[in-house]
PDB file of C-alpha atoms in Angstrom:
ATOM      1  CA  MET A 668       0.000   0.000   0.000  1.00 96.00           C
ATOM      2  CA  LYS A 669       1.304   3.463  -0.959  1.00 98.00           C
ATOM      3  CA  ILE A 670       0.057   7.025  -0.587  1.00 98.00           C
ATOM      4  CA  GLU A 671      -1.563   7.894  -3.901  1.00 98.00           C
ATOM      5  CA  LYS A 672      -3.195  11.253  -3.296  1.00 97.00           C
ATOM      6  CA  ALA A 673      -2.864  14.198  -0.900  1.00 97.00           C
ATOM      7  CA  GLU A 674      -5.611  16.833  -0.839  1.00 97.00           C
ATOM      8  CA  VAL A 675      -5.760  19.990   1.269  1.00 96.00           C
ATOM      9  CA  VAL A 676      -9.206  21.268   2.223  1.00 93.00           C
ATOM     10  CA  VAL A 677      -9.755  24.743   3.677  1.00 91.00           C
ATOM     11  CA  THR A 678     -13.147  25.356   5.206  1.00 87.00           C
ATOM     12  CA  SER A 679     -15.500  26.856   7.715  1.00 75.00           C
ATOM     13  CA  PRO A 680     -16.613  29.275   8.922  1.00 67.00           C
ATOM     14  CA  ASP A 681     -14.323  31.458   6.844  1.00 69.00           C
ATOM     15  CA  ARG A 682     -11.082  29.765   5.863  1.00 70.00           C
ATOM     16  CA  ASN A 683      -9.613  28.844   9.208  1.00 81.00           C
ATOM     17  CA  PHE A 684      -9.849  25.016   9.247  1.00 91.00           C
ATOM     18  CA  VAL A 685      -7.124  23.198   7.306  1.00 93.00           C
ATOM     19  CA  THR A 686      -7.603  19.469   6.717  1.00 95.00           C
ATOM     20  CA  LEU A 687      -5.259  17.094   4.922  1.00 97.00           C
ATOM     21  CA  LYS A 688      -6.827  14.048   3.264  1.00 98.00           C
ATOM     22  CA  LEU A 689      -4.469  11.248   2.260  1.00 98.00           C
ATOM     23  CA  THR A 690      -5.672   8.402   0.047  1.00 98.00           C
ATOM     24  CA  THR A 691      -3.802   5.135  -0.379  1.00 98.00           C
ATOM     25  CA  SER A 692      -3.562   2.826  -3.372  1.00 97.00           C
ATOM     26  CA  ASP A 693      -5.985   0.509  -1.503  1.00 97.00           C
ATOM     27  CA  GLY A 694      -8.545   3.326  -1.200  1.00 97.00           C
ATOM     28  CA  VAL A 695      -8.060   3.900   2.536  1.00 98.00           C
ATOM     29  CA  THR A 696      -8.292   7.565   3.502  1.00 98.00           C
ATOM     30  CA  GLY A 697      -6.856   9.388   6.472  1.00 98.00           C
ATOM     31  CA  LEU A 698      -7.666  12.868   7.742  1.00 97.00           C
ATOM     32  CA  GLY A 699      -5.342  15.203   9.615  1.00 97.00           C
ATOM     33  CA  ASP A 700      -5.829  18.701  11.013  1.00 96.00           C
ATOM     34  CA  GLY A 701      -3.316  21.404  10.086  1.00 95.00           C
ATOM     35  CA  THR A 702      -5.234  24.396  11.398  1.00 93.00           C
ATOM     36  CA  LEU A 703      -3.148  27.409  12.410  1.00 91.00           C
ATOM     37  CA  ASN A 704      -5.558  30.285  12.914  1.00 85.00           C
ATOM     38  CA  GLY A 705      -4.315  33.495  11.370  1.00 82.00           C
ATOM     39  CA  ARG A 706      -1.740  31.683   9.227  1.00 87.00           C
ATOM     40  CA  GLU A 707      -3.923  29.000   7.667  1.00 88.00           C
ATOM     41  CA  LEU A 708      -3.055  29.949   4.089  1.00 88.00           C
ATOM     42  CA  ALA A 709       0.649  29.556   4.873  1.00 92.00           C
ATOM     43  CA  VAL A 710      -0.040  26.000   6.079  1.00 94.00           C
ATOM     44  CA  VAL A 711      -2.145  25.316   2.979  1.00 94.00           C
ATOM     45  CA  SER A 712       0.662  26.442   0.696  1.00 94.00           C
ATOM     46  CA  TYR A 713       3.283  24.518   2.668  1.00 94.00           C
ATOM     47  CA  LEU A 714       1.182  21.343   2.484  1.00 96.00           C
ATOM     48  CA  ARG A 715       0.172  21.672  -1.193  1.00 96.00           C
ATOM     49  CA  ASP A 716       3.418  23.003  -2.622  1.00 95.00           C
ATOM     50  CA  HIS A 717       6.067  21.335  -0.478  1.00 93.00           C
ATOM     51  CA  VAL A 718       4.783  18.406   1.589  1.00 95.00           C
ATOM     52  CA  ALA A 719       2.109  16.700  -0.555  1.00 96.00           C
ATOM     53  CA  PRO A 720       4.484  15.983  -3.467  1.00 96.00           C
ATOM     54  CA  LEU A 721       6.910  14.301  -1.037  1.00 95.00           C
ATOM     55  CA  LEU A 722       4.208  11.975   0.309  1.00 97.00           C
ATOM     56  CA  ILE A 723       3.125  10.422  -2.982  1.00 97.00           C
ATOM     57  CA  GLY A 724       4.465   6.867  -3.215  1.00 97.00           C
ATOM     58  CA  LEU A 725       5.409   6.570   0.464  1.00 97.00           C
ATOM     59  CA  ASP A 726       4.308   3.677   2.671  1.00 98.00           C
ATOM     60  CA  PRO A 727       1.641   5.090   5.046  1.00 98.00           C
ATOM     61  CA  ALA A 728       2.592   2.558   7.731  1.00 97.00           C
ATOM     62  CA  ARG A 729       6.012   4.196   8.173  1.00 97.00           C
ATOM     63  CA  ILE A 730       4.675   6.999  10.363  1.00 97.00           C
ATOM     64  CA  GLU A 731       7.819   7.691  12.384  1.00 96.00           C
ATOM     65  CA  ASP A 732      10.036   7.580   9.296  1.00 96.00           C
ATOM     66  CA  THR A 733       7.769  10.059   7.508  1.00 97.00           C
ATOM     67  CA  TRP A 734       7.678  12.345  10.545  1.00 95.00           C
ATOM     68  CA  GLN A 735      11.473  12.361  10.834  1.00 94.00           C
ATOM     69  CA  PHE A 736      11.835  12.958   7.082  1.00 94.00           C
ATOM     70  CA  LEU A 737       9.503  15.976   7.167  1.00 94.00           C
ATOM     71  CA  TYR A 738      10.925  17.364  10.416  1.00 92.00           C
ATOM     72  CA  ARG A 739      14.629  16.932   9.670  1.00 90.00           C
ATOM     73  CA  GLY A 740      14.583  17.076   5.873  1.00 83.00           C
ATOM     74  CA  GLY A 741      13.770  20.747   5.436  1.00 69.00           C
ATOM     75  CA  TYR A 742      16.321  23.510   5.812  1.00 70.00           C
ATOM     76  CA  TRP A 743      13.894  25.682   7.815  1.00 68.00           C
ATOM     77  CA  ARG A 744      12.595  23.760  10.812  1.00 73.00           C
ATOM     78  CA  ARG A 745      10.366  23.930  13.852  1.00 81.00           C
ATOM     79  CA  GLY A 746       8.217  26.947  13.017  1.00 88.00           C
ATOM     80  CA  PRO A 747       4.455  26.908  13.603  1.00 93.00           C
ATOM     81  CA  VAL A 748       3.618  26.558   9.888  1.00 93.00           C
ATOM     82  CA  THR A 749       5.946  23.593   9.436  1.00 93.00           C
ATOM     83  CA  MET A 750       4.794  21.901  12.627  1.00 95.00           C
ATOM     84  CA  ALA A 751       1.090  22.385  11.792  1.00 96.00           C
ATOM     85  CA  ALA A 752       1.715  20.747   8.404  1.00 95.00           C
ATOM     86  CA  ILE A 753       3.679  17.863   9.934  1.00 96.00           C
ATOM     87  CA  ALA A 754       0.923  17.386  12.530  1.00 97.00           C
ATOM     88  CA  ALA A 755      -1.661  17.092   9.743  1.00 97.00           C
ATOM     89  CA  VAL A 756       0.410  14.399   8.025  1.00 98.00           C
ATOM     90  CA  ASP A 757       0.992  12.563  11.306  1.00 97.00           C
ATOM     91  CA  MET A 758      -2.729  12.518  12.162  1.00 97.00           C
ATOM     92  CA  ALA A 759      -3.724  11.391   8.672  1.00 98.00           C
ATOM     93  CA  LEU A 760      -1.198   8.525   8.762  1.00 98.00           C
ATOM     94  CA  TRP A 761      -2.427   7.391  12.180  1.00 97.00           C
ATOM     95  CA  ASP A 762      -6.004   7.593  10.894  1.00 97.00           C
ATOM     96  CA  ILE A 763      -5.036   5.284   8.020  1.00 98.00           C
ATOM     97  CA  LYS A 764      -3.239   2.886  10.385  1.00 97.00           C
ATOM     98  CA  GLY A 765      -6.288   2.725  12.649  1.00 97.00           C
ATOM     99  CA  LYS A 766      -8.617   2.000   9.735  1.00 97.00           C
ATOM    100  CA  VAL A 767      -6.324  -0.724   8.380  1.00 97.00           C
ATOM    101  CA  ALA A 768      -6.055  -2.272  11.862  1.00 96.00           C
ATOM    102  CA  GLY A 769      -9.825  -2.006  12.368  1.00 96.00           C
ATOM    103  CA  MET A 770      -9.486  -0.142  15.634  1.00 95.00           C
ATOM    104  CA  PRO A 771      -9.628   3.442  16.900  1.00 94.00           C
ATOM    105  CA  VAL A 772      -6.301   5.270  17.075  1.00 93.00           C
ATOM    106  CA  TYR A 773      -6.500   5.649  20.851  1.00 92.00           C
ATOM    107  CA  GLN A 774      -6.364   1.838  21.105  1.00 94.00           C
ATOM    108  CA  LEU A 775      -3.230   1.761  18.934  1.00 92.00           C
ATOM    109  CA  LEU A 776      -1.646   4.350  21.225  1.00 90.00           C
ATOM    110  CA  GLY A 777      -2.211   2.379  24.427  1.00 92.00           C
ATOM    111  CA  GLY A 778      -5.933   2.430  25.144  1.00 91.00           C
ATOM    112  CA  ALA A 779      -8.235   4.632  27.165  1.00 88.00           C
ATOM    113  CA  SER A 780      -6.855   6.467  30.174  1.00 89.00           C
ATOM    114  CA  ARG A 781     -10.158   7.493  31.757  1.00 88.00           C
ATOM    115  CA  THR A 782     -13.768   6.340  31.828  1.00 88.00           C
ATOM    116  CA  GLY A 783     -15.419   9.719  31.409  1.00 85.00           C
ATOM    117  CA  LEU A 784     -14.972  13.456  31.431  1.00 87.00           C
ATOM    118  CA  MET A 785     -16.779  16.582  32.460  1.00 90.00           C
ATOM    119  CA  ALA A 786     -18.658  18.283  29.638  1.00 91.00           C
ATOM    120  CA  TYR A 787     -20.735  21.420  29.642  1.00 93.00           C
ATOM    121  CA  GLY A 788     -23.844  22.478  27.800  1.00 92.00           C
ATOM    122  CA  HIS A 789     -24.250  25.896  26.212  1.00 92.00           C
ATOM    123  CA  ALA A 790     -27.480  27.603  27.247  1.00 93.00           C
ATOM    124  CA  SER A 791     -28.503  30.749  25.422  1.00 88.00           C
ATOM    125  CA  GLY A 792     -31.458  33.002  24.859  1.00 86.00           C
ATOM    126  CA  LYS A 793     -32.266  36.427  23.463  1.00 79.00           C
ATOM    127  CA  GLU A 794     -34.377  37.345  26.495  1.00 81.00           C
ATOM    128  CA  LEU A 795     -34.220  36.089  30.089  1.00 85.00           C
ATOM    129  CA  PRO A 796     -37.271  33.742  29.951  1.00 90.00           C
ATOM    130  CA  GLU A 797     -35.810  32.019  26.872  1.00 89.00           C
ATOM    131  CA  LEU A 798     -32.427  31.792  28.615  1.00 89.00           C
ATOM    132  CA  PHE A 799     -33.926  30.214  31.762  1.00 94.00           C
ATOM    133  CA  ASP A 800     -35.815  27.672  29.632  1.00 95.00           C
ATOM    134  CA  SER A 801     -32.545  26.761  27.947  1.00 95.00           C
ATOM    135  CA  ILE A 802     -30.804  26.370  31.324  1.00 96.00           C
ATOM    136  CA  ARG A 803     -33.586  24.085  32.612  1.00 96.00           C
ATOM    137  CA  HIS A 804     -33.395  22.027  29.409  1.00 97.00           C
ATOM    138  CA  HIS A 805     -29.654  21.486  29.875  1.00 96.00           C
ATOM    139  CA  GLN A 806     -30.216  20.515  33.523  1.00 96.00           C
ATOM    140  CA  GLU A 807     -32.821  17.951  32.395  1.00 97.00           C
ATOM    141  CA  LEU A 808     -30.247  16.541  29.957  1.00 95.00           C
ATOM    142  CA  GLY A 809     -27.976  15.930  32.953  1.00 94.00           C
ATOM    143  CA  TYR A 810     -25.361  18.640  32.540  1.00 95.00           C
ATOM    144  CA  LYS A 811     -23.639  19.570  35.804  1.00 93.00           C
ATOM    145  CA  SER A 812     -21.907  22.547  34.200  1.00 95.00           C
ATOM    146  CA  ILE A 813     -23.706  24.987  31.931  1.00 96.00           C
ATOM    147  CA  ARG A 814     -22.241  27.926  30.065  1.00 93.00           C
ATOM    148  CA  VAL A 815     -24.784  30.752  30.038  1.00 92.00           C
ATOM    149  CA  GLN A 816     -24.959  33.379  27.314  1.00 84.00           C
ATOM    150  CA  THR A 817     -27.689  35.878  26.750  1.00 79.00           C
ATOM    151  CA  GLY A 818     -28.346  38.781  24.502  1.00 71.00           C
ATOM    152  CA  VAL A 819     -28.745  42.272  25.849  1.00 71.00           C
ATOM    153  CA  PRO A 820     -32.477  42.992  26.232  1.00 66.00           C
ATOM    154  CA  GLY A 821     -33.571  45.572  23.677  1.00 71.00           C
ATOM    155  CA  LEU A 822     -30.642  45.039  21.285  1.00 70.00           C
ATOM    156  CA  LYS A 823     -31.167  43.094  18.053  1.00 69.00           C
ATOM    157  CA  SER A 824     -27.654  41.615  18.122  1.00 62.00           C
ATOM    158  CA  ILE A 825     -24.343  41.852  19.961  1.00 55.00           C
TER     159      ILE A 825
END
């Protein structure tokens, strides 16, 4: 199996999410996040123009070798743009490895380390009665922590 295609997707809500999609000769795809808010287009260019061509034909199972090649192979190293791009490749390769192995990546990396976590709900409303209804709804859903956000009464938007 070899890497056959590397696509960079920039999306939502403006252009701030950078995703790398690698496709292998066996049709397995892997996704990796290369988001670097405020410098996303630099990461896009680095991935498309410099990194993607280097990946074509490589064995996706050689994750550490690929990481070392990308990290040590370039003259300019360790900046946020380079590291965001390398992170996207690393994640996409692990995603492929997990799919080939038929297990989630966290299992490949040693398994779960906790049985649960605290999460919060986001209650909101334009006016106070709507806000309180939203808070009660989140309490009924079982949230122990609730982020509360309301509009300013009388203003159309904030």
